[in-house]
Structure formats: structure tokens, C-alpha cells
Coordinates of C-alpha atoms in Angstrom, one line a residue:
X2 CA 139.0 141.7 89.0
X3 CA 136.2 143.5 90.5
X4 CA 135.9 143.9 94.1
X5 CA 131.7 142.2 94.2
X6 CA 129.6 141.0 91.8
X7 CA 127.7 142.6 89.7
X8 CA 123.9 142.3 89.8
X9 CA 123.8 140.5 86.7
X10 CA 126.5 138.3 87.8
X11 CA 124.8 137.9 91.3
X12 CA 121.7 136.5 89.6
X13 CA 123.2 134.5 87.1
X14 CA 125.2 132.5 89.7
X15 CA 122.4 132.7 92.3
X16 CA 119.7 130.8 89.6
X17 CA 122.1 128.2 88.3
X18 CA 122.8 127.4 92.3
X19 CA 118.9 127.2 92.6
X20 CA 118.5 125.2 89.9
X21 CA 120.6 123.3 90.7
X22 CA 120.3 122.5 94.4
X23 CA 117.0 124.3 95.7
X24 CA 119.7 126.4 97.5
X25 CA 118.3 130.5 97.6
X26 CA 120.7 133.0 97.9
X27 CA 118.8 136.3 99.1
X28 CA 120.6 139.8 98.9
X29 CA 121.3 139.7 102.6
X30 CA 123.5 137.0 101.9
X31 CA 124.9 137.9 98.9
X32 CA 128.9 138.7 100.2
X33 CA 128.9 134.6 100.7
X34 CA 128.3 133.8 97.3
X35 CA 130.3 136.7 96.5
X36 CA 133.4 135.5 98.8
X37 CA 133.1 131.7 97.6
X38 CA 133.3 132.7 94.1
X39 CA 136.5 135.0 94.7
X40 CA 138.2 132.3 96.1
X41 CA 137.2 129.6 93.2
X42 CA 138.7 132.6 90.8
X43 CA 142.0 132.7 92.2
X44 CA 142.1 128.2 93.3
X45 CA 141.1 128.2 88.9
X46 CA 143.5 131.1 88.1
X47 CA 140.7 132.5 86.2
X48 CA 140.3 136.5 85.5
X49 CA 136.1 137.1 85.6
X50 CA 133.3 135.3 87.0
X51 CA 132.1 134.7 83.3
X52 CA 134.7 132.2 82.8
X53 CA 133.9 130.1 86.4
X54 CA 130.3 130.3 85.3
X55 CA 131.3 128.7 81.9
X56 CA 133.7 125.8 83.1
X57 CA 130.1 125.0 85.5
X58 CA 128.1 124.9 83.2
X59 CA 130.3 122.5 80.8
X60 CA 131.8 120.3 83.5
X61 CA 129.5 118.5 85.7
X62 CA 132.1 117.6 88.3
X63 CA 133.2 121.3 88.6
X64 CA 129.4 122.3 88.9
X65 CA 129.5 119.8 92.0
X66 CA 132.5 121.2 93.6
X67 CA 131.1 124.8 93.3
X68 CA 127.7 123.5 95.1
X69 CA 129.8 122.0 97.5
X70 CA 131.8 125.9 98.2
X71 CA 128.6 127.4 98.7
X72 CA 127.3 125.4 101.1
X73 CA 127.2 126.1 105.1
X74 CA 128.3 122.8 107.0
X75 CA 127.4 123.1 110.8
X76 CA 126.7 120.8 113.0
X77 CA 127.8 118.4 116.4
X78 CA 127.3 115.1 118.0
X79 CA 124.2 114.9 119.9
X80 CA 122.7 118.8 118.6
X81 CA 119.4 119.1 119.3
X82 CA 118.9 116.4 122.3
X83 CA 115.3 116.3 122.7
X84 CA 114.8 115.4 119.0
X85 CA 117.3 111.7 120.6
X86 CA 115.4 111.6 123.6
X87 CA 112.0 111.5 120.7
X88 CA 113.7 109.3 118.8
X89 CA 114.2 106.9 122.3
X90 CA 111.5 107.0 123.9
X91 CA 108.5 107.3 121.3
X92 CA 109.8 106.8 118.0
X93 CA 111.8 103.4 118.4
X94 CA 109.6 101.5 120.2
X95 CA 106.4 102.9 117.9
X96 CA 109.0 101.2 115.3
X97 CA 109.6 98.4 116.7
X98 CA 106.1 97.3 117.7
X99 CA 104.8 98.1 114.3
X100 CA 107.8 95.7 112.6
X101 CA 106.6 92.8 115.1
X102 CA 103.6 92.8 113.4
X103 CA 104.9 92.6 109.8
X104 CA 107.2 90.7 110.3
X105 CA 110.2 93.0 109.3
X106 CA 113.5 93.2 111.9
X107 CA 115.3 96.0 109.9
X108 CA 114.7 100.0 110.5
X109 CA 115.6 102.3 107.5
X110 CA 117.0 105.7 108.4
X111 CA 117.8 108.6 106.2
X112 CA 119.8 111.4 107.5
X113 CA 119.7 114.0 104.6
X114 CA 122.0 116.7 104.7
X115 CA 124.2 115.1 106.8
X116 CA 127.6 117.4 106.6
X117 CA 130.5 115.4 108.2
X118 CA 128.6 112.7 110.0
X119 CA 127.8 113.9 113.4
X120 CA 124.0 113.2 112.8
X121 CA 124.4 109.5 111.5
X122 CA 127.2 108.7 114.0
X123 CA 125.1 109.9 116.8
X124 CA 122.0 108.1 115.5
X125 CA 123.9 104.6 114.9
X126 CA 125.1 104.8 119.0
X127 CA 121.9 105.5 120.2
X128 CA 120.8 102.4 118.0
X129 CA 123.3 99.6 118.8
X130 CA 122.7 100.8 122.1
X131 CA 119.3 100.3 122.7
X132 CA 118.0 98.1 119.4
X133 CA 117.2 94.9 121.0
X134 CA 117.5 91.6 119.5
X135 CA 116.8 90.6 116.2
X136 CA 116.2 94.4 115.4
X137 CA 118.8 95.7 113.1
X138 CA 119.0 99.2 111.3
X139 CA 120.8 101.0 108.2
X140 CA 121.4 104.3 107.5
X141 CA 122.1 106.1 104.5
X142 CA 123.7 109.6 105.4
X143 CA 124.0 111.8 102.3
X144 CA 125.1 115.8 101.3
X145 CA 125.6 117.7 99.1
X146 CA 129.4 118.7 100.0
X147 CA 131.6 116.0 98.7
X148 CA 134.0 117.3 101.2
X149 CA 132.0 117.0 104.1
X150 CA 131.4 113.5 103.0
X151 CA 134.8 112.2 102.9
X152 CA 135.0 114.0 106.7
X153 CA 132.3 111.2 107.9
X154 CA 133.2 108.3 105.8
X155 CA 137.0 108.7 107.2
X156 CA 135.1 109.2 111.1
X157 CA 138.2 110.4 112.8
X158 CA 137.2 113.8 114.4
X159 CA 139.5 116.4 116.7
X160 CA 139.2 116.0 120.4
X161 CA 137.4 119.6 120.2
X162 CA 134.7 117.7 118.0
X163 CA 133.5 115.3 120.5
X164 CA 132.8 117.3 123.7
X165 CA 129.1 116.3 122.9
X166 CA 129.5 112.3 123.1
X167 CA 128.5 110.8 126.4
X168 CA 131.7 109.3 127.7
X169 CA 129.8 105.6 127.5
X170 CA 129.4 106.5 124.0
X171 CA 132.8 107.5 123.4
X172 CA 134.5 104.5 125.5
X173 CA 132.5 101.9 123.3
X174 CA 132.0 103.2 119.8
X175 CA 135.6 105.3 119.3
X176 CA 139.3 105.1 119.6
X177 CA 141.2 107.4 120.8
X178 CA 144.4 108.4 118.7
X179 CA 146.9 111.3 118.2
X180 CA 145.0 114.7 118.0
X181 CA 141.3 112.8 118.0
X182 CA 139.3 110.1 118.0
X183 CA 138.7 107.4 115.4
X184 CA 134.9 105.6 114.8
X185 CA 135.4 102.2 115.5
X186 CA 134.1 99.4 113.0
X187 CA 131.3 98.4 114.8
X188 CA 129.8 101.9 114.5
X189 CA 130.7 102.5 110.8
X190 CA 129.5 99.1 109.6
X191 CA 125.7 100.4 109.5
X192 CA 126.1 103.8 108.0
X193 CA 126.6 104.4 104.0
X194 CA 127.8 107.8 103.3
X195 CA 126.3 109.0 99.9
X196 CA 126.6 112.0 97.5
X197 CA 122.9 113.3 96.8
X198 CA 121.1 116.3 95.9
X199 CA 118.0 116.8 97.5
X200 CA 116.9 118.4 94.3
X201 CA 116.3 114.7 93.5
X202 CA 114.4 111.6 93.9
X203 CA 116.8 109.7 95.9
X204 CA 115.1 106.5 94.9
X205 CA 114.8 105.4 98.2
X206 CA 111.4 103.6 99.4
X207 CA 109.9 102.1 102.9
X208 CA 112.1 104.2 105.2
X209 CA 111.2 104.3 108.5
X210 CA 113.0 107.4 109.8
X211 CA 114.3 110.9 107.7
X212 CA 115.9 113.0 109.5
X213 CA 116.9 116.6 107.7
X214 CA 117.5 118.9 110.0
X215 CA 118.2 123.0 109.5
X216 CA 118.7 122.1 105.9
X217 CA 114.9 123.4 104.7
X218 CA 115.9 127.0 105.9
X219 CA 118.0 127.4 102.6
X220 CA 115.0 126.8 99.9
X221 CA 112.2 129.1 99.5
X222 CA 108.7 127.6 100.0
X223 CA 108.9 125.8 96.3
X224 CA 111.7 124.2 96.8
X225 CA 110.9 123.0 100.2
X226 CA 107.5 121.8 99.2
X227 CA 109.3 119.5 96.4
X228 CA 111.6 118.3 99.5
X229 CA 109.3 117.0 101.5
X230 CA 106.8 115.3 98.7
X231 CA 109.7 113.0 97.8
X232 CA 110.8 112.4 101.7
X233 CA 106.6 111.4 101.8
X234 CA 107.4 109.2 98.7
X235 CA 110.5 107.9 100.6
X236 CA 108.5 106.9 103.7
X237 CA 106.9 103.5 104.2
X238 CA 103.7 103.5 106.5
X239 CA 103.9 104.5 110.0
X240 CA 107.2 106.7 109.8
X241 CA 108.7 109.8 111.0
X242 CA 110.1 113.0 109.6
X243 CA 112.6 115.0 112.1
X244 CA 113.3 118.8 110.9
X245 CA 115.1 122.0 112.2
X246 CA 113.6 123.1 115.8
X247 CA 113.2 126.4 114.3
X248 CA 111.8 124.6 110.5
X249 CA 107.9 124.1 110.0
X250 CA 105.6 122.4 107.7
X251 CA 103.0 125.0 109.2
X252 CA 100.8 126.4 106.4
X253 CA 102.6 123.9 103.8
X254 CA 100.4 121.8 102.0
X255 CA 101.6 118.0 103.2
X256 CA 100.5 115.1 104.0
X257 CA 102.5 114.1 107.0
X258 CA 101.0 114.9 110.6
X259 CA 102.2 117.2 113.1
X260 CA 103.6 115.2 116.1
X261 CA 103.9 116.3 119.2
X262 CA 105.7 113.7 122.0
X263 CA 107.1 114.4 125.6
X264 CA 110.1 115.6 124.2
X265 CA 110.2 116.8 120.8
X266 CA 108.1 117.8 117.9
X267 CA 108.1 115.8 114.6
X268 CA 106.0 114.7 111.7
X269 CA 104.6 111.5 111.3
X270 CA 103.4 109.5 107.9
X271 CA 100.7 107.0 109.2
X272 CA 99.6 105.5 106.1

């Protein structure tokens, strides 16, 4: 088996991941790919790349699990604060006022490219925290990575996982058992963890939050374009749109707004 992959190989695998998933793999990441792939030869007992990129391309659940390997999952409980302190002090209440007057009581939240839950899970506390009465919310938190997804639907997560949760937080909303801590029902009952490439429509409509955050940085600028059409599609009137601090819709052509608050930058959908 050869030590990297060939160019051909390297551009082969690197469109059907695009294709695929939006996903851009540039030369200066290229020993990722190259390392994933090695290790899905020798977990398939297979002898070239070739045969991996044939089983893919015949066997949609194998195509899945290969997105899922190439895929970089980081993330923690509370990352990026100022985009929560946002989402408390101007976002919410911009939410709640605006549902008052149509006569709505639930807020819809999306948290795209969600990896092993740490973004809905931190979302859902700040929620049944402050959401007063009748207000109730959803959220649908999907990936890519079907293994990152099992990670957040199970919600247990090592003690060296939760050094960001404010001990209130962690008191009320979590268990503690051997070597962790386990998400308690009454956090987990709002929060539907879903499989879903952002490639796609996700069908969704009238959501009142997105957040997908440091996920744009792995498309070029079509594939990020596409992304954010169907979040506007996904938006009802008066929404928001939380990315990456160091993402931009700067020079895109998009209909959201650029929002700037007291504590974080976001876009807004006001129609």
C-alpha cells in the first residue's frame, strides 16, 4: 500500500467529499484526508484506495461513515460566551416581544453542525433558565458525524468535558456519576438530535434562531453561499443567524443584516 495518495487519488476523494458535503479539502490539508483514508483501508482490510472509493460510491451508509472520518469535531460547553451573553440579553427578549404580538409562545432553534452536543446543551440551560412563562422552545441539533451524534443524544460527558458549565448549571441540569456527568431529563426533553447534511434543504421553516458556528470555514465561497440561502429559507421573520467569530458574510451576496449588539456580532433576517 502506498505511503500518500496519489494526486489522482487525492482529487478523486477530495470531489466526491465535496459533492457530497460542501466539505473542501485544500493541499495544505491534504495528510488528513490522506491519514483518514489509511485508517478506513486497514478498519475494511482493503489493499488500494480504489476499492474504499468503490464500496462509497455503491453503499450509501459506507459513503456516510467516510464523511463522518473526515470530519473535525471541536467544540465545549459555553465556547464563545459573548455570542450567550447576545443570545440573553438582545436576542431573547427581541424574540419574545415579537411572539407576544403573534400570538406564538414557542421559539425554534437550529444548532447546525452541532458535533457532540455541547452547543444545544448549553443553549437548552440558558433557556429553561431564563424563558419565562408560557414561553417554551425546541431545538433541533444536527451533524454530519453519526458518531458525534450518538455522543449528544447519550449526554453523559467526562468530568474533563464540563469545566465550562457554571456550577448552577451543572447542580440543576446534570447528574453526576462514575467518571462524568449525566444530562438530566429535564434538559434532554427539548433537544432532537438529527443526522443532516448541510448540503441539503433541511426542510425546516419559521425558525427563530440558527446557530452554525466554525462550520462555514470548511466550504469555499459556493458552497457557503448555498448554506446560508437555505438557513434564510429556514428563518421565519425577525430571526437570527449566529456564525464563527472569525466567519463572515462580508462581501457575500445575502439577504440577512449584519448585527452588531453590546456583546456579540450576528445576522439578523427582519422580514
Amino acid at each position: 500500500m502506498a505511503d500518500l495518495l496519489t494526486d489522482a487519488e487525492f482529487d478523486m476523494f477530495r470531489k466526491v467529499i465535496y459533492d457530497k458535503s460542501g466539505i473542501t479539502f485544500s493541499t495544505t490539508n491534504r495528510s488528513i484526508l490522506d491519514s483518514r483514508l489509511k485508517e478506513k483501508l486497514r478498519e475494511k482490510q482493503l489493499d488500494s484506495v480504489e476499492e474504499y472509493y468503490r464500496l462509497i460510491m455503491s453503499n450509501e451508509d459506507e459513503m456516510k461513515t467516510m464523511l463522518d472520518s473526515v470530519t473535525t469535531n471541536l467544540t465545549r460547553f459555553f465556547r464563545n460566551q459573548p455570542h450567550f451573553d447576545a443570545l440573553v440579553h438582545y436576542v431573547i427578549p427581541h424574540i419574545i416581544e415579537n411572539k407576544k404580538k403573534m400570538g406564538d409562545n414557542t421559539v425554534r432553534i437550529w444548532s447546525a453542525g452541532c458535533s457532540t452536543g455541547e452547543e444545544p446543551y448549553t443553549i437548552a440551560m440558558i433557556l429553561l433558565d431564563m424563558l419565562p412563562a408560557p414561553y417554551k422552545f425546541q431545538i433541533t441539533a444536527s451533524d454530519i458525524s453519526l458518531k458525534s451524534l450518538m455522543v449528544g443524544q447519550q449526554g453523559f460527558y467526562p468530568d474533563s468535558r464540563v469545566s465550562g458549565i457554571p456550577q448552577k448549571y451543572l447542580d440543576r441540569f446534570f447528574n453526576k456519576v462514575e467518571k462524568g456527568y449525566q444530562a438530566n431529563n429535564e434538559l434532554m426533553a427539548n433537544i432532537k438530535f438529527d443526522y443532516h447534511n448541510l448540503r441539503n434543504d433541511s426542510g425546516a421553516r419559521n425558525l427563530d434562531i440558527i446557530f452554525c458556528r466554525n462550520v462555514l470555514i470548511y466550504f469555499d465561497e459556493a458552497a457557503q453561499k448555498a448554506t446560508i440561502d437555505r438557513f434564510w429559507n429556514s428563518l421565519g421573520p425577525k430571526s437570527y443567524l449566529f456564525i464563527g467569530h472569525s466567519e463572515s458574510l462580508f462581501g457575500m451576496d445575502t439577504k440577512f443584516e449584519f448585527l452588531k449588539t453590546d456583546w456579540a456580532c450576528l445576522y439578523q433576517k427582519q422580514i
